[in-house]
mmCIF file of C-alpha atoms in Angstrom:
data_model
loop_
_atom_site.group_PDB
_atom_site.id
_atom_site.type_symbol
_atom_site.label_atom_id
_atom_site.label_comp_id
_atom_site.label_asym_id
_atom_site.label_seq_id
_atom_site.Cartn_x
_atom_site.Cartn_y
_atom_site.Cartn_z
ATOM 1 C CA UNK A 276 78.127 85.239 92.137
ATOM 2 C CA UNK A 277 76.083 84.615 88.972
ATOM 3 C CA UNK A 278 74.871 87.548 87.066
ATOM 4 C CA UNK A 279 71.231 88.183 87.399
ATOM 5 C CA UNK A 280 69.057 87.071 84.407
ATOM 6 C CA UNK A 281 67.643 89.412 82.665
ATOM 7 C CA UNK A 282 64.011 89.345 81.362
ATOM 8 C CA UNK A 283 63.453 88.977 77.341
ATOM 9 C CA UNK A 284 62.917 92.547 75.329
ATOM 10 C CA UNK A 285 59.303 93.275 74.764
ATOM 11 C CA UNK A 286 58.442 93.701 70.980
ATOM 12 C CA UNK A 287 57.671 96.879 69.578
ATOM 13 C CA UNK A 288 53.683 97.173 69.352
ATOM 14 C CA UNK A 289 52.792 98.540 66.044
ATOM 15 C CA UNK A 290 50.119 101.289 67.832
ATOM 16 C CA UNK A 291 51.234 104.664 68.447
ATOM 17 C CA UNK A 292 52.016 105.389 72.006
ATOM 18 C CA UNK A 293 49.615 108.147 73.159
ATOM 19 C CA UNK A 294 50.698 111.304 75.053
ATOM 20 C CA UNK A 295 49.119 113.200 77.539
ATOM 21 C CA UNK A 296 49.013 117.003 78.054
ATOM 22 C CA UNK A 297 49.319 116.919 81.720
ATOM 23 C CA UNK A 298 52.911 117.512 83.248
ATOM 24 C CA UNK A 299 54.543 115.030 85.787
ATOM 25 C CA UNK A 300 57.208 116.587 87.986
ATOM 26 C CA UNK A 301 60.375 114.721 87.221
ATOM 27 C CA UNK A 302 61.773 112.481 90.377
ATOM 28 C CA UNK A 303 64.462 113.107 91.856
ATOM 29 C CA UNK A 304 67.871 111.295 91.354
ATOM 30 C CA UNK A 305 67.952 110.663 95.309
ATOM 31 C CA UNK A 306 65.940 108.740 97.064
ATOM 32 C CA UNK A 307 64.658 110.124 99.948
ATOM 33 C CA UNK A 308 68.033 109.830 101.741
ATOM 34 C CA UNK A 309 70.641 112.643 102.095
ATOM 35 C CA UNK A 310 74.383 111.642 100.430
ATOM 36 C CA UNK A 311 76.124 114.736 101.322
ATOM 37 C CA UNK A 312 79.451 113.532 102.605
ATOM 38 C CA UNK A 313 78.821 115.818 105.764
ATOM 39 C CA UNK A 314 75.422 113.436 105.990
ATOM 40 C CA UNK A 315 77.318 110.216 105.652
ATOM 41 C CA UNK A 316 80.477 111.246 107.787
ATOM 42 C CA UNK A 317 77.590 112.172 110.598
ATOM 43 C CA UNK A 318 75.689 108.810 109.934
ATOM 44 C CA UNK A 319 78.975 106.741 110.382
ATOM 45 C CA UNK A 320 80.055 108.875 113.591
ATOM 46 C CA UNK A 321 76.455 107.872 115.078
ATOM 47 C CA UNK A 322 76.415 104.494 114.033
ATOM 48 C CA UNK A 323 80.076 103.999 115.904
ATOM 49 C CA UNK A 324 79.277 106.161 119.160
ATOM 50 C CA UNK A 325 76.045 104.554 119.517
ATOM 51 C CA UNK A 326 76.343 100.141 118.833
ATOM 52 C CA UNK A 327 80.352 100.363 119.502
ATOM 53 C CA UNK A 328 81.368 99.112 122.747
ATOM 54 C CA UNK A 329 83.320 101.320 124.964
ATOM 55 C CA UNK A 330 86.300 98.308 124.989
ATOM 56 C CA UNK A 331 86.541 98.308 121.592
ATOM 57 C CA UNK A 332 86.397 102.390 121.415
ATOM 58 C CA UNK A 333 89.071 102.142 124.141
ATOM 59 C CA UNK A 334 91.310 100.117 122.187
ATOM 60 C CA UNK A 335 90.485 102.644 118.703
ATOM 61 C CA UNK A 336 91.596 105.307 120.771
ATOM 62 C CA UNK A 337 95.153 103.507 121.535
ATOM 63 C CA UNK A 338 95.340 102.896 118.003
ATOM 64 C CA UNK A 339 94.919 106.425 117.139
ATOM 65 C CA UNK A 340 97.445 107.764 119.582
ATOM 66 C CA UNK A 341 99.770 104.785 118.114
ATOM 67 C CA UNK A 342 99.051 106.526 114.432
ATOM 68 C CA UNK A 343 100.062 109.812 116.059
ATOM 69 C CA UNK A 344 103.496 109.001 117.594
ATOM 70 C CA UNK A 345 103.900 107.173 114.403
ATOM 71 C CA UNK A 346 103.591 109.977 112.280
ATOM 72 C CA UNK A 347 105.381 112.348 114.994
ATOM 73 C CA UNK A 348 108.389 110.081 114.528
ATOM 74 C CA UNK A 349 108.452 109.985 111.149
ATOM 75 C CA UNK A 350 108.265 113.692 111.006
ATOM 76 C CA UNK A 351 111.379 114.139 113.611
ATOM 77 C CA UNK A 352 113.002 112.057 111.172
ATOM 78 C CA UNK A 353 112.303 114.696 108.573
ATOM 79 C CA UNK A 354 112.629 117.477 109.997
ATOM 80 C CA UNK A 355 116.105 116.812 112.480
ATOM 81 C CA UNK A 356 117.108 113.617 110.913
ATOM 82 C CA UNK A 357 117.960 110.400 112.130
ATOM 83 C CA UNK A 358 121.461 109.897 113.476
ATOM 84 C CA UNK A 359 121.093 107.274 115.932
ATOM 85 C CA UNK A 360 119.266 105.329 112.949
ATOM 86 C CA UNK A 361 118.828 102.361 114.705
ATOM 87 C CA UNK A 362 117.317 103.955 117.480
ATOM 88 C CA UNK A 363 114.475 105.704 115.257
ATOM 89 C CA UNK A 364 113.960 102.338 113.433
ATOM 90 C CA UNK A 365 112.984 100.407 116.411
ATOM 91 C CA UNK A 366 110.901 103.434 118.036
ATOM 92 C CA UNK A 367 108.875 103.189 114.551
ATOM 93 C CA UNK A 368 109.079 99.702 114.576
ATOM 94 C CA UNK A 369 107.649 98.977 118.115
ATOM 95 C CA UNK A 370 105.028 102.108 117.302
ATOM 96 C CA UNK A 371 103.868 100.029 113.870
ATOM 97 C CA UNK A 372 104.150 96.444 115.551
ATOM 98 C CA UNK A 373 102.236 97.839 118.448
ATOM 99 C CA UNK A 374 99.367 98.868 116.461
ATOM 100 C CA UNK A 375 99.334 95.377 114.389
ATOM 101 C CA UNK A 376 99.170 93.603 118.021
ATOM 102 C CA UNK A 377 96.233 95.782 119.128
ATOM 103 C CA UNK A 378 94.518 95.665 116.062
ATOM 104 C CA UNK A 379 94.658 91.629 116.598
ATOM 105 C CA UNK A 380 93.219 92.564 119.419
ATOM 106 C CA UNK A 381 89.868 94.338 118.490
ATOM 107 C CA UNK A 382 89.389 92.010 116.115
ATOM 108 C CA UNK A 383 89.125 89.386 118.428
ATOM 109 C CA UNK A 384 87.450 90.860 121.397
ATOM 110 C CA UNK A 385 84.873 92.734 118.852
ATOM 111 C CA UNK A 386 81.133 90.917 119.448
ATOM 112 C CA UNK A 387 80.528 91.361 115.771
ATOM 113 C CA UNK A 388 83.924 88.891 115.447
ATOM 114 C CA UNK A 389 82.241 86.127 117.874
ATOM 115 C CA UNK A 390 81.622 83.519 115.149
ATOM 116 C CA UNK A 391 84.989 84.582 113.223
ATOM 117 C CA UNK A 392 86.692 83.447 116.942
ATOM 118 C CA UNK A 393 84.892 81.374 118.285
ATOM 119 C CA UNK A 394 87.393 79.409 120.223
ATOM 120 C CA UNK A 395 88.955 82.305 121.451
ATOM 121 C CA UNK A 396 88.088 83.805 124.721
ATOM 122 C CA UNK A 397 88.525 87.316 125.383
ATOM 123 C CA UNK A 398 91.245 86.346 128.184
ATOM 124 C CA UNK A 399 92.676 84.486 125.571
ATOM 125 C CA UNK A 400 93.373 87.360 123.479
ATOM 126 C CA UNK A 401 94.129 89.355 125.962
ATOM 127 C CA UNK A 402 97.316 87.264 127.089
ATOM 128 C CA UNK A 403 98.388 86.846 123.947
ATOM 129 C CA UNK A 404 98.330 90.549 123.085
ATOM 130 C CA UNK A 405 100.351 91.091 126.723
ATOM 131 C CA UNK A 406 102.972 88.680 125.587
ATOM 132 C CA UNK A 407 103.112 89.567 121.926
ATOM 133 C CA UNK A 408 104.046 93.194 123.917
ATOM 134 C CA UNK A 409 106.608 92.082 125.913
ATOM 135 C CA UNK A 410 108.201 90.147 123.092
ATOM 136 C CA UNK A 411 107.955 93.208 120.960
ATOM 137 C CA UNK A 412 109.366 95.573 123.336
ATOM 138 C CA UNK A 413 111.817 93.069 124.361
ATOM 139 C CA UNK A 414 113.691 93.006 120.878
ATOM 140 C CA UNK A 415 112.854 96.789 120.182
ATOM 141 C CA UNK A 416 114.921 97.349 123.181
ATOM 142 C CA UNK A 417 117.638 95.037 122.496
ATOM 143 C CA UNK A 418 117.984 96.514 119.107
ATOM 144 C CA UNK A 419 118.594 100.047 120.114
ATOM 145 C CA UNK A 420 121.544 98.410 121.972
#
């Protein structure tokens, strides 16, 4: 995007600029609307419980719990190690691939993504994030022999 043009400098007027004895309280740097973070954070939380539908909450909720065991894993691995290290590496794996395949999913079942998919039905999507699953699962499986 072009940057906006800006309007020519006035010339200095060769009259003295008059003052006034009457104080003006200064304006404040805000305008009108909180910015606290705990304001915004609130705002945002609204916002989402309010125009989000409940499939697309459903599926943010998976998606959390998928962070979760992700990070649980990853802290076993830590903490008591990882001697079977194939067997953590496809748990983590499936956990991370998981949350890729849902998160294809929201995107394309989200209304605000209608235009983006427009060929795409919501069955559609659906299927392909059931058999992007069982292909998933199917080599997570076979990997942990």
């Amino acid at each position: 995007m072009a940057p906006k043009s800006r309007a020519p400098a006035t010339t200095p007027s060769t009259t003295a600029p008059t003052t006034t004895t009457a104080s003006t309280p200064a304006k404040s740097s805000k305008s009108g609307s909180s910015s606290a973070p705990q304001d915004i954070l609130t705002g945002i939380w609204n916002n989402y419980v309010n125009k989000t539908p409940s499939r697309v909450k459903l599926l943010d909720t998976f998606m959390a719990f998928l962070v979760v065991v992700g990070a649980l894993q990853f802290l076993y691995c830590i903490i008591v190690g990882n001697f079977p290290f194939n067997a953590f590496l496809s748990g983590f794996s499936a956990t991370v691939g998981q949350f890729v395949l849902t998160a294809s999913l929201r995107m394309q079942t989200n209304p605000e993504n209608s235009k983006e998919f427009e060929g795409t039905s919501h069955e559609r999507a659906f299927a392909d994030f059931v058999l992007g699953s069982f292909l998933l699962h199917f080599f997570c499986v076979n990997f942990i022999n």
